[in-house]
Coordinates of C-alpha atoms and ligand atoms in Angstrom, one line a residue:
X179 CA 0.0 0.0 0.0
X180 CA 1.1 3.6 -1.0
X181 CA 1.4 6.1 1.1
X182 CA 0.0 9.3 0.6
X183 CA 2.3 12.2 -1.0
X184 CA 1.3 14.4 1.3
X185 CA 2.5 11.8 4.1
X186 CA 6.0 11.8 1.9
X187 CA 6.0 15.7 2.2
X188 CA 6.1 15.7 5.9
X189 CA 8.0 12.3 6.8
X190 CA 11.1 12.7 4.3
X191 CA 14.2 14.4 5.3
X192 CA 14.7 17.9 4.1
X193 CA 16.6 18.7 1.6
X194 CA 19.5 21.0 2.4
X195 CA 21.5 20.1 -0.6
X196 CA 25.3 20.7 -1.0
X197 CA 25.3 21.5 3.1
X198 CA 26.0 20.7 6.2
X199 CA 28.9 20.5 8.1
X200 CA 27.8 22.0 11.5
X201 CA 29.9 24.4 12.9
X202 CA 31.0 23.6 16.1
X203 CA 29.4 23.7 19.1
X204 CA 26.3 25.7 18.7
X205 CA 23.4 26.4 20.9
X206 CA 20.2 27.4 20.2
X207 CA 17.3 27.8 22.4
X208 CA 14.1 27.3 21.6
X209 CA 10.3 27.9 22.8
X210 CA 7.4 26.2 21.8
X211 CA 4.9 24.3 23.2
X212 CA 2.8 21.9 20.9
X213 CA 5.2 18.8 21.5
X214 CA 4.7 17.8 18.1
X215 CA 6.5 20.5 16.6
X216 CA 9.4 21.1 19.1
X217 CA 10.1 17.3 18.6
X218 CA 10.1 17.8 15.2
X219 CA 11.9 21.0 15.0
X220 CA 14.8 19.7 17.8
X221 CA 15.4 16.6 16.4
X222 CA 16.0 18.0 12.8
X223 CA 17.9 21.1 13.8
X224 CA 20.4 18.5 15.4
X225 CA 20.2 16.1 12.8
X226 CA 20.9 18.9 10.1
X227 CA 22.9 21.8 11.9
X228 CA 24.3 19.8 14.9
X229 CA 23.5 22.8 16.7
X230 CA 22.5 21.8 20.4
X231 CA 19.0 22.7 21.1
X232 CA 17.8 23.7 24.7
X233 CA 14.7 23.7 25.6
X234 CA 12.8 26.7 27.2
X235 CA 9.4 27.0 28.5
X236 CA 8.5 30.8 28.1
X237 CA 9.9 34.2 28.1
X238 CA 11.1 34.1 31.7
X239 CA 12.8 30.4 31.2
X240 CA 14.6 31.9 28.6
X241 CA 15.8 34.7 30.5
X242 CA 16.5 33.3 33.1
X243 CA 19.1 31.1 31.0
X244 CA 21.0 33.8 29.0
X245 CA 21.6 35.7 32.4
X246 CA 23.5 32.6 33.1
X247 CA 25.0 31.4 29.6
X248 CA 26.5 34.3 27.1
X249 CA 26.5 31.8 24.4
X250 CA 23.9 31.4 23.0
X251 CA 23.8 31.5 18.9
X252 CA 20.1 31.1 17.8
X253 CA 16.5 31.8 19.3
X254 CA 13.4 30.1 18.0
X255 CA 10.7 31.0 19.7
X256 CA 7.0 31.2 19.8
X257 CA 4.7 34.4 19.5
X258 CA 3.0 33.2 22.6
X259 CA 3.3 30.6 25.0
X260 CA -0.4 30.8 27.0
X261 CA -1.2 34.6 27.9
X262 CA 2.4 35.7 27.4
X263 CA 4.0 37.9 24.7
X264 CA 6.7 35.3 24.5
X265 CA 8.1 37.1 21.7
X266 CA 8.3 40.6 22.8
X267 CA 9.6 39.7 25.7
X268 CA 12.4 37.8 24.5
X269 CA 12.8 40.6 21.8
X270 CA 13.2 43.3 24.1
X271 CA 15.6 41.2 26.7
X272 CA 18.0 40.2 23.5
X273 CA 17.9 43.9 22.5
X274 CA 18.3 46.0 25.8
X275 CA 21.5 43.9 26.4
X276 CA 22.4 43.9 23.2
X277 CA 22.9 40.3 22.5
X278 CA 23.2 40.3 18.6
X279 CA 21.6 37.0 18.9
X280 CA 19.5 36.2 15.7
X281 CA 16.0 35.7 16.4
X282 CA 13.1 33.3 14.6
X283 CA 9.8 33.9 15.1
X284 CA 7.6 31.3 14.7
X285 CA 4.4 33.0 13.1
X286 CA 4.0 36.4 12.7
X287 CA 3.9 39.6 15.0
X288 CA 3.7 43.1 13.2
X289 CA 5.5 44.7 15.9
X290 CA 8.3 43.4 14.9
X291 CA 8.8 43.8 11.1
X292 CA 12.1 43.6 9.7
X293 CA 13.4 42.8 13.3
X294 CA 13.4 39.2 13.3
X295 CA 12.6 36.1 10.7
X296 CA 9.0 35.5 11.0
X297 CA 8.8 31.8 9.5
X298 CA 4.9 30.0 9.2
X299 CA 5.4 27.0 11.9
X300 CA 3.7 24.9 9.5
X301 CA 6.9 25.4 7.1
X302 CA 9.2 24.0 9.6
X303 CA 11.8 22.9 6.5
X304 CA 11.8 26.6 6.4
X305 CA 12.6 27.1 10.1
X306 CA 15.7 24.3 9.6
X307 CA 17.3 26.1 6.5
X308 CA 17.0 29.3 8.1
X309 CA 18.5 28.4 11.3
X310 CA 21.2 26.5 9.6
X311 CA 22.5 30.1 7.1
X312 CA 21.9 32.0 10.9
X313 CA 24.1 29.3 12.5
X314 CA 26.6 30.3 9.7
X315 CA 26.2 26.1 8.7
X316 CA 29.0 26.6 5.7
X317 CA 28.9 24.8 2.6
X318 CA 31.9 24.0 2.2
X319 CA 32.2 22.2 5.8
X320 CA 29.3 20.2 4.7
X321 CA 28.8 16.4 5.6
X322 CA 25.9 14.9 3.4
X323 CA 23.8 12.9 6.6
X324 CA 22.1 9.6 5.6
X325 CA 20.4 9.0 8.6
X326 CA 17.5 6.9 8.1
X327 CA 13.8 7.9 8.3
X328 CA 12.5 7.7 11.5
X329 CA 8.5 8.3 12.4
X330 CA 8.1 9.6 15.6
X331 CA 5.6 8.1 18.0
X332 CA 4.7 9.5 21.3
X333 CA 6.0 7.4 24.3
X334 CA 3.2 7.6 26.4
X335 CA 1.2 5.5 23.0
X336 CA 3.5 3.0 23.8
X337 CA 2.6 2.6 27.1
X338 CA -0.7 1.4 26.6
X339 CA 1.3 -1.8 25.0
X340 CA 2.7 -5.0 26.7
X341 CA 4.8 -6.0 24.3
X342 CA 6.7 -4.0 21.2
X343 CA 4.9 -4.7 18.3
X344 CA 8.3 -4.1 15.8
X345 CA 11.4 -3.0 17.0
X346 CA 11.5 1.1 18.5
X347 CA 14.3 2.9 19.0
X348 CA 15.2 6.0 21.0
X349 CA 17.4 8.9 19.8
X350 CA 20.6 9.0 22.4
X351 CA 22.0 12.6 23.6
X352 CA 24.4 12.8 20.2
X353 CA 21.5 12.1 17.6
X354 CA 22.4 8.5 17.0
X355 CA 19.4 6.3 17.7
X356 CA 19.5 2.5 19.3
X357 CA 17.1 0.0 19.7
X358 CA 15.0 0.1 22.9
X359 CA 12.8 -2.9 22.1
X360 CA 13.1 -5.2 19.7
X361 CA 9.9 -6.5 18.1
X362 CA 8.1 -8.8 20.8
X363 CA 10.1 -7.7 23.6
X364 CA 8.0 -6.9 26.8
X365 CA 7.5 -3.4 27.4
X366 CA 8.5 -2.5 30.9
X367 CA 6.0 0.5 31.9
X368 CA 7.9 1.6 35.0
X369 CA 10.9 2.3 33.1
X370 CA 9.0 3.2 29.7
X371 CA 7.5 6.0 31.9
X372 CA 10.8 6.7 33.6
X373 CA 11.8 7.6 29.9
X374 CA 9.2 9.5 29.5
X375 CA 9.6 11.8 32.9
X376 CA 13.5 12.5 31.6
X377 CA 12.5 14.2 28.8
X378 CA 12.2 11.5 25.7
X379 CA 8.2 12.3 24.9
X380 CA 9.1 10.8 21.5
X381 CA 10.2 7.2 20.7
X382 CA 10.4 5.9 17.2
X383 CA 10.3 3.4 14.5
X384 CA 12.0 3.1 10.8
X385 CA 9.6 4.9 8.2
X386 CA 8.7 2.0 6.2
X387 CA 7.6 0.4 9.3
X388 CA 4.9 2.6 10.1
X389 CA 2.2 0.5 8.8
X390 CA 3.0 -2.5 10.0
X391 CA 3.6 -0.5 13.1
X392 CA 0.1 0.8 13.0
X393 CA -1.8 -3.0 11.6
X394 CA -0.2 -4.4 15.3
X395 CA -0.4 -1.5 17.4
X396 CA -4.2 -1.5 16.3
X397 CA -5.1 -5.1 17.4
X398 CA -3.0 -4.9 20.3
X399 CA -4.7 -2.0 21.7
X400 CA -8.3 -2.9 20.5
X401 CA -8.0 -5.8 23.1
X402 CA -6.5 -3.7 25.9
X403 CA -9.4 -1.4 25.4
X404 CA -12.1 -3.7 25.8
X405 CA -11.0 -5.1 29.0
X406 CA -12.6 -4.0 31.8
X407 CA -9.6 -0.7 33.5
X408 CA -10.0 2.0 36.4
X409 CA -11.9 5.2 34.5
X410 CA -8.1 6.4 35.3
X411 CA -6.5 4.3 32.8
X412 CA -9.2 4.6 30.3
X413 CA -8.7 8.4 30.2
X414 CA -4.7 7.8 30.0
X415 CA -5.2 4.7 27.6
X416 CA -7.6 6.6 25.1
X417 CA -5.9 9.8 25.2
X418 CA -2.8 7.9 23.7
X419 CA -5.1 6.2 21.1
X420 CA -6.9 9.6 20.7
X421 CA -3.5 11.6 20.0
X422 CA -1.7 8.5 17.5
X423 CA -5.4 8.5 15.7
X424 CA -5.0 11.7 15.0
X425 CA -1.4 11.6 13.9
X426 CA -2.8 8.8 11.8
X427 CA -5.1 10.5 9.9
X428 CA -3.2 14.3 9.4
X429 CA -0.2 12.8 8.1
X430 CA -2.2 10.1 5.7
X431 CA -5.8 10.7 5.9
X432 CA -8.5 8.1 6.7
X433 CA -6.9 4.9 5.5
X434 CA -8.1 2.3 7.0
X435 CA -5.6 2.2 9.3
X436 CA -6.8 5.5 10.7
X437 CA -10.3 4.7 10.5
X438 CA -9.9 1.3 12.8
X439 CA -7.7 3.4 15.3
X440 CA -10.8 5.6 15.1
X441 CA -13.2 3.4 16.0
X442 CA -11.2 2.1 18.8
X443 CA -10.9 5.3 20.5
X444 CA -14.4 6.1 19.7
X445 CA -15.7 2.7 21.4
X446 CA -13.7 3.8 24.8
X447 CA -14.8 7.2 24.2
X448 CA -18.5 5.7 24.8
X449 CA -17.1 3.4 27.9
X450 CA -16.1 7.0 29.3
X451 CA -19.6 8.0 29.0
X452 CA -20.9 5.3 30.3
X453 CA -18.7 5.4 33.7
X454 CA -20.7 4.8 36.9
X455 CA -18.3 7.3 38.7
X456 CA -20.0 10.5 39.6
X457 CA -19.5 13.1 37.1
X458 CA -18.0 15.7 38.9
X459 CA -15.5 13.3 39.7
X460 CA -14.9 12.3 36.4
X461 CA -14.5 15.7 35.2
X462 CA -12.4 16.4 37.7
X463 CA -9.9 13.8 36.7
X464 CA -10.1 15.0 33.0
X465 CA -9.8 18.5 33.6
X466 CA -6.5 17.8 35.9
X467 CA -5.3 15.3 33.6
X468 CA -2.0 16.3 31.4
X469 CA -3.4 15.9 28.3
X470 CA -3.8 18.2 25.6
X471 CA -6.9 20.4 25.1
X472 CA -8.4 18.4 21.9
X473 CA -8.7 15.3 23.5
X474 CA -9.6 17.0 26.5
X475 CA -12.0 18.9 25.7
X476 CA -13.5 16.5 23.4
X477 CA -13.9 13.9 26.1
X478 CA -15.6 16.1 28.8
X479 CA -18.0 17.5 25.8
X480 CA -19.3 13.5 25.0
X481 CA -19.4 12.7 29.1
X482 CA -21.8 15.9 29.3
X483 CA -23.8 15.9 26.6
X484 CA -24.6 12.1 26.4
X485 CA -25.8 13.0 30.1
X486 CA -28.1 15.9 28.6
X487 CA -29.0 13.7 26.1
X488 CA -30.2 10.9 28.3
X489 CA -32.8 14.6 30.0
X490 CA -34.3 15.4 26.3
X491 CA -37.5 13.7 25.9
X492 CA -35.9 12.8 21.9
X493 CA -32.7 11.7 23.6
X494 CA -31.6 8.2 22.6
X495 CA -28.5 5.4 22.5
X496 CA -27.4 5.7 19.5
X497 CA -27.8 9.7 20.1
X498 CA -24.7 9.1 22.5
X499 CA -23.2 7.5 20.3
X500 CA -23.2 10.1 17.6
X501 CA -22.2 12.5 20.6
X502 CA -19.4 10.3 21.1
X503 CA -18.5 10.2 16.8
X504 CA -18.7 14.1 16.6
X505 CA -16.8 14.7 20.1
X506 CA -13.7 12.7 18.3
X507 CA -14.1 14.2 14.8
X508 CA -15.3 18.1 15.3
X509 CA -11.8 19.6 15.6
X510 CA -9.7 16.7 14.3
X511 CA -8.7 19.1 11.4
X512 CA -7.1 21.2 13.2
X513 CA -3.5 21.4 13.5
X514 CA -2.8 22.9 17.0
X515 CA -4.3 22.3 20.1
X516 CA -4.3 25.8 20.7
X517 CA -6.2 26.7 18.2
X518 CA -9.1 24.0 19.2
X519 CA -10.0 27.2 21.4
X520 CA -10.8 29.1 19.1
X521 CA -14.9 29.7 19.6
X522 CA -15.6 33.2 18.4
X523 CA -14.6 34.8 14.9
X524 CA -13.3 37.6 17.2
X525 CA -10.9 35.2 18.6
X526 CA -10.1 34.0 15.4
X527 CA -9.3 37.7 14.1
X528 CA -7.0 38.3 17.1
X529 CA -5.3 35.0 16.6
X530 CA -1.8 35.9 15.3
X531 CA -1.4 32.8 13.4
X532 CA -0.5 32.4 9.7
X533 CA -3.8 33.5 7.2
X534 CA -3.1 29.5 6.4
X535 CA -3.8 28.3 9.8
X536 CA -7.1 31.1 10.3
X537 CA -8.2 29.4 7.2
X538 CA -7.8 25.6 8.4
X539 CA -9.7 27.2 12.0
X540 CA -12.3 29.2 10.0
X541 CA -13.2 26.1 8.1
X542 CA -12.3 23.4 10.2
X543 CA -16.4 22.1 11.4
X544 CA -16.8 21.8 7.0
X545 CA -13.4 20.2 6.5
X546 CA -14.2 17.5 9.1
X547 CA -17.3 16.9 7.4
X548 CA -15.3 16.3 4.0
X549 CA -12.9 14.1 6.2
X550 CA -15.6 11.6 7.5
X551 CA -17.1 11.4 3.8
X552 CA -15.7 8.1 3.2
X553 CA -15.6 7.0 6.8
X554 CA -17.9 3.8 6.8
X555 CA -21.2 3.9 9.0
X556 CA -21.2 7.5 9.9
X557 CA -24.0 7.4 13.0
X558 CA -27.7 9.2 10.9
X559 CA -27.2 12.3 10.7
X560 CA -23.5 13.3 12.2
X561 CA -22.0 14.6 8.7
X562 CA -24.7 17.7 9.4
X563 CA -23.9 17.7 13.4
X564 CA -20.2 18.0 13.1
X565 CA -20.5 20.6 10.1
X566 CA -23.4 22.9 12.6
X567 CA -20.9 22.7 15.8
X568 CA -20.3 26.2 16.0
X569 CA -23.9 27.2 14.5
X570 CA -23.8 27.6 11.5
X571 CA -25.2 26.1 8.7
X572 CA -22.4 26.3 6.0
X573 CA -19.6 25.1 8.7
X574 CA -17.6 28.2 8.0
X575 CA -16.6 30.5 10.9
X576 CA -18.4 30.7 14.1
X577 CA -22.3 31.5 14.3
X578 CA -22.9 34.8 15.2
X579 CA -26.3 34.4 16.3
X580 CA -26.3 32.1 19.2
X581 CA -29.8 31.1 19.2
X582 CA -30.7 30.7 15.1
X583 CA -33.3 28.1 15.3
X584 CA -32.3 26.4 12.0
X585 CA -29.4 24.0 13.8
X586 CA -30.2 20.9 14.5
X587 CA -31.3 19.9 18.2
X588 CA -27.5 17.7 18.3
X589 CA -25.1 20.9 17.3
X590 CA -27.4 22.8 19.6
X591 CA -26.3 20.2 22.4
X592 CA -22.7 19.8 21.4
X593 CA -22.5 24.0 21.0
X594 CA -23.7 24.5 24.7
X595 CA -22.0 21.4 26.2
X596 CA -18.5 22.8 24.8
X597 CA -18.7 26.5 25.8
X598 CA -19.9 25.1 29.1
X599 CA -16.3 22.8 29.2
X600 CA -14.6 25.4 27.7
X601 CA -15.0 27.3 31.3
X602 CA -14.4 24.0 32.8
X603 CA -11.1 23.5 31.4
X604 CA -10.1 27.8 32.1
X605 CA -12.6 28.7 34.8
X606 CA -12.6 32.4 35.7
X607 CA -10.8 33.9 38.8
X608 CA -12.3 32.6 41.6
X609 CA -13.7 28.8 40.3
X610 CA -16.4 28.4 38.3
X611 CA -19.7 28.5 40.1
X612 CA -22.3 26.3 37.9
X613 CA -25.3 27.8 39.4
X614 CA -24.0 31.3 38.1
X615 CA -22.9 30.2 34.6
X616 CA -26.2 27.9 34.2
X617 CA -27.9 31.7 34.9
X618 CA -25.5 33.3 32.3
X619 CA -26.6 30.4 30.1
X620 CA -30.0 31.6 30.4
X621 CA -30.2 35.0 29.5
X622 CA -28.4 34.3 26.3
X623 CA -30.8 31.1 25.0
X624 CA -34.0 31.8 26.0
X625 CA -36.4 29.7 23.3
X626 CA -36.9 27.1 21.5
X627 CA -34.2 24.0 21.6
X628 CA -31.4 26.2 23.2
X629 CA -33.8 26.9 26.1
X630 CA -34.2 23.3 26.4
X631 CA -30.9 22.2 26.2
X632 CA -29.6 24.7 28.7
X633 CA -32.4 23.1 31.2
X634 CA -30.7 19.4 31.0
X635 CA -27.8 20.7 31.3
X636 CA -28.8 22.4 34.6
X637 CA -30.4 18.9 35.6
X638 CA -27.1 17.1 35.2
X639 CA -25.1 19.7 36.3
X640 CA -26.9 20.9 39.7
X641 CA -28.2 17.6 41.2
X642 CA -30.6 17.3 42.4
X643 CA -32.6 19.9 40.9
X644 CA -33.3 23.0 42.3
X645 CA -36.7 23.7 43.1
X646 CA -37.1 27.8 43.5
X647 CA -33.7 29.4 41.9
X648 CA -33.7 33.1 42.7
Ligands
FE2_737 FE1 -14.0 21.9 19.9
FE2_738 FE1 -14.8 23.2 16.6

């Protein structure tokens, strides 16, 4: 079986032709948080400038370290890292102390125009050839590298495992790789998770192993899944078939690969919803849990609204199980967890991504219906859920009129349920109060199916109901 050329574009090495010997001893820090991409970006910077890449959180992480270290040769670093102006600040530290270190920008900021390389993330080959001319890589030092293809897969996927389905290797301090398990070896978790905690999130396997990798990971973890586990270790064990689905399906689309992974994670996604635990509890685990927003998020929206569902007199099981569908497939398109946040066009405006990226937000509910096109036995009547998520009909942008009564009654649910674990997931100074936001919920959907929907939601949230709320 082929793989996709888009799959080729972002597995093969770069091409820096006629480069490459690294010129000794460089550092460069850098700062970004989706792991994905600082995986990716570290281990080809080192692969194909040999500069040494250090790691920094934020702004202040990266202060903190140039006070202390003078030599420092390249910063890569991300416009902002949660609420803070990562790049301004780092900006204006280099340049009051006049540190004539070069300076990458990962997006784009327009305060700082012709002041530092501003480089789309999504172009990271970009990002490597432009760190390797500002690490003064010469080309007549170059050493042609035929390091094999590696495809990165997150460690904590692998944890879910008992034994190594093929053999995985781990990348050693000087950018060599060795074999951690050899195909059918057990997997120790203590010391897999040990791994983990020192820093490797990424293990990996050869390239043109990836699909045997994925046939065997697949029926491995289908029968770990259906096993009876602690709701603990579901969460833990679907997020990891959550996040390699995912992987799965942006760097080769629905194959069938991806769409068995799918339905995996799906299936636990349901077992989730149907937990006995109390559902604070439950949400409380999620919302502490270390995984990232998408998954997150999308969990906590199916737990809820298969509750509300169960409180509308149409409400019915296969209902929660389309819940469950869309909940895995509304935001799968896009790239960045970050960006799964996105719920206003405001927000969108503000965003100071790429006009690429606004586009793959602003259209991501009508992309996902695309995607799931030639997904086999889509539950009735998702394709128009999934594509109505943000309210509106066309599944461009986000609906400006929150309570247009031509949504159907399952976006309506799935739109409510995920502003109300948006503030879950960020509650406002002070905790959230449900009582208060179920009142704030109110005000704004006052008819019709909204109305409705806000009043099961107050039933599952506030239990037992209250009689007289003032
Ligand atoms: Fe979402
Ligand atoms: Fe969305």
């Amino acid at each position: 079986m082929g793989s996709k050329k888009e799959d080729q574009e972002k597995t093969k090495p770069i091409e820096i032709i006629e480069e490459v010997l690294p010129p000794p001893e460089t550092t460069t820090l850098l700062v970004e948080d989706a792991p994905a991409l600082k995986r990716l970006l570290t281990l080809n910077l080192e692969i194909y400038t040999a500069t040494k890449v250090v790691n920094k959180y934020n702004a202040d992480d990266l202060v903190e370290y140039l006070k202390k270290n003078k030599k420092v040769d390249l910063i890569i670093c991300k416009n902002m890292i949660g609420k803070e102006n990562t790049i301004l600040k780092t900006y204006y530290y280099v340049k009051s102390n006049r540190l004539k270190i070069p300076i990458i920008l990962l997006g784009k900021n327009p305060k700082l125009h012709n002041e530092v390389q501003m480089i789309d993330p999504g172009d990271w080959k970009s990002v490597i050839k432009t760190s390797a001319k500002l690490l003064n890589v010469k080309a007549q030092n170059m050493i042609r590298q035929e390091l094999p293809d590696y495809y990165p897969i997150e460690t904590k996927t692998l944890l879910i495992l008992n034994n190594a389905p093929i053999d995985i290797m781990k990348q050693c301090d000087d950018g060599t790789f060795e074999i951690l398990y050899k195909a059918q070896d057990k997997i120790d978790k203590s010391k897999l998770r040990q791994i983990a905690i020192e820093g490797a999130h990424f293990l990996y396997i050869k390239k043109k192993s990836r699909l045997k990798f994925a046939q065997n990971f697949s029926n491995d973890v289908q029968s770990v899944l259906q096993k009876e586990m602690t709701d603990n270790d579901r969460i833990y064990a679907t997020g990891a078939t959550f996040s390699y689905s995912k992987q799965l399906i942006t760097t080769s689309g629905l194959t069938e690969g991806a769409i068995e992974m799918a339905q995996t994670t799906i299936g636990s996604m349901l077992k989730l919803t149907e937990s006995s635990k109390e559902l604070t509890k439950l949400l409380e685990i999620l919302s502490e849990s270390e995984e990232g927003y998408l998954y997150k998020h999308s969990v906590m929206i199916a737990i809820i609204a298969s509750n509300v569902i169960s409180k509308m007199e149409w409400g019915s099981k296969s209902q929660k199980e389309s819940i469950c569908f869309m909940a895995f497939f509304h935001d799968i398109t896009i790239p960045d967890d970050d960006l799964c946040q996105i719920q206003t066009n405001s927000g969108l405006e503000k965003a100071e991504v790429s006009p690429e990226l606004k586009n793959k937000v602003r259209n991501h509910a009508k992309d996902a219906k695309e995607l799931i096109a030639s997904y086999p036995n889509v539950p009735y009547g998702a394709e128009s859920f999934i594509l109505q998520h943000h309210g509106t009909k066309t599944g461009i942008g986000f609906s400006e009129n929150p309570t247009d009564p031509n949504i159907s009654p399952m976006a309506i649910v799935f739109k409510i349920v995920e502003e109300y674990v948006d503030v879950c997931i960020h509650p406002p100074k002070g905790g959230l109060k449900r009582e208060e936001y179920i009142e704030h919920l109110k005000k704004i959907y006052k008819a019709g199916q909204y109305k409705k929907v806000v009043e099961a939601l107050e039933q599952v949230l506030i239990a037992p109901p209250k009689k007289e709320e003032k």
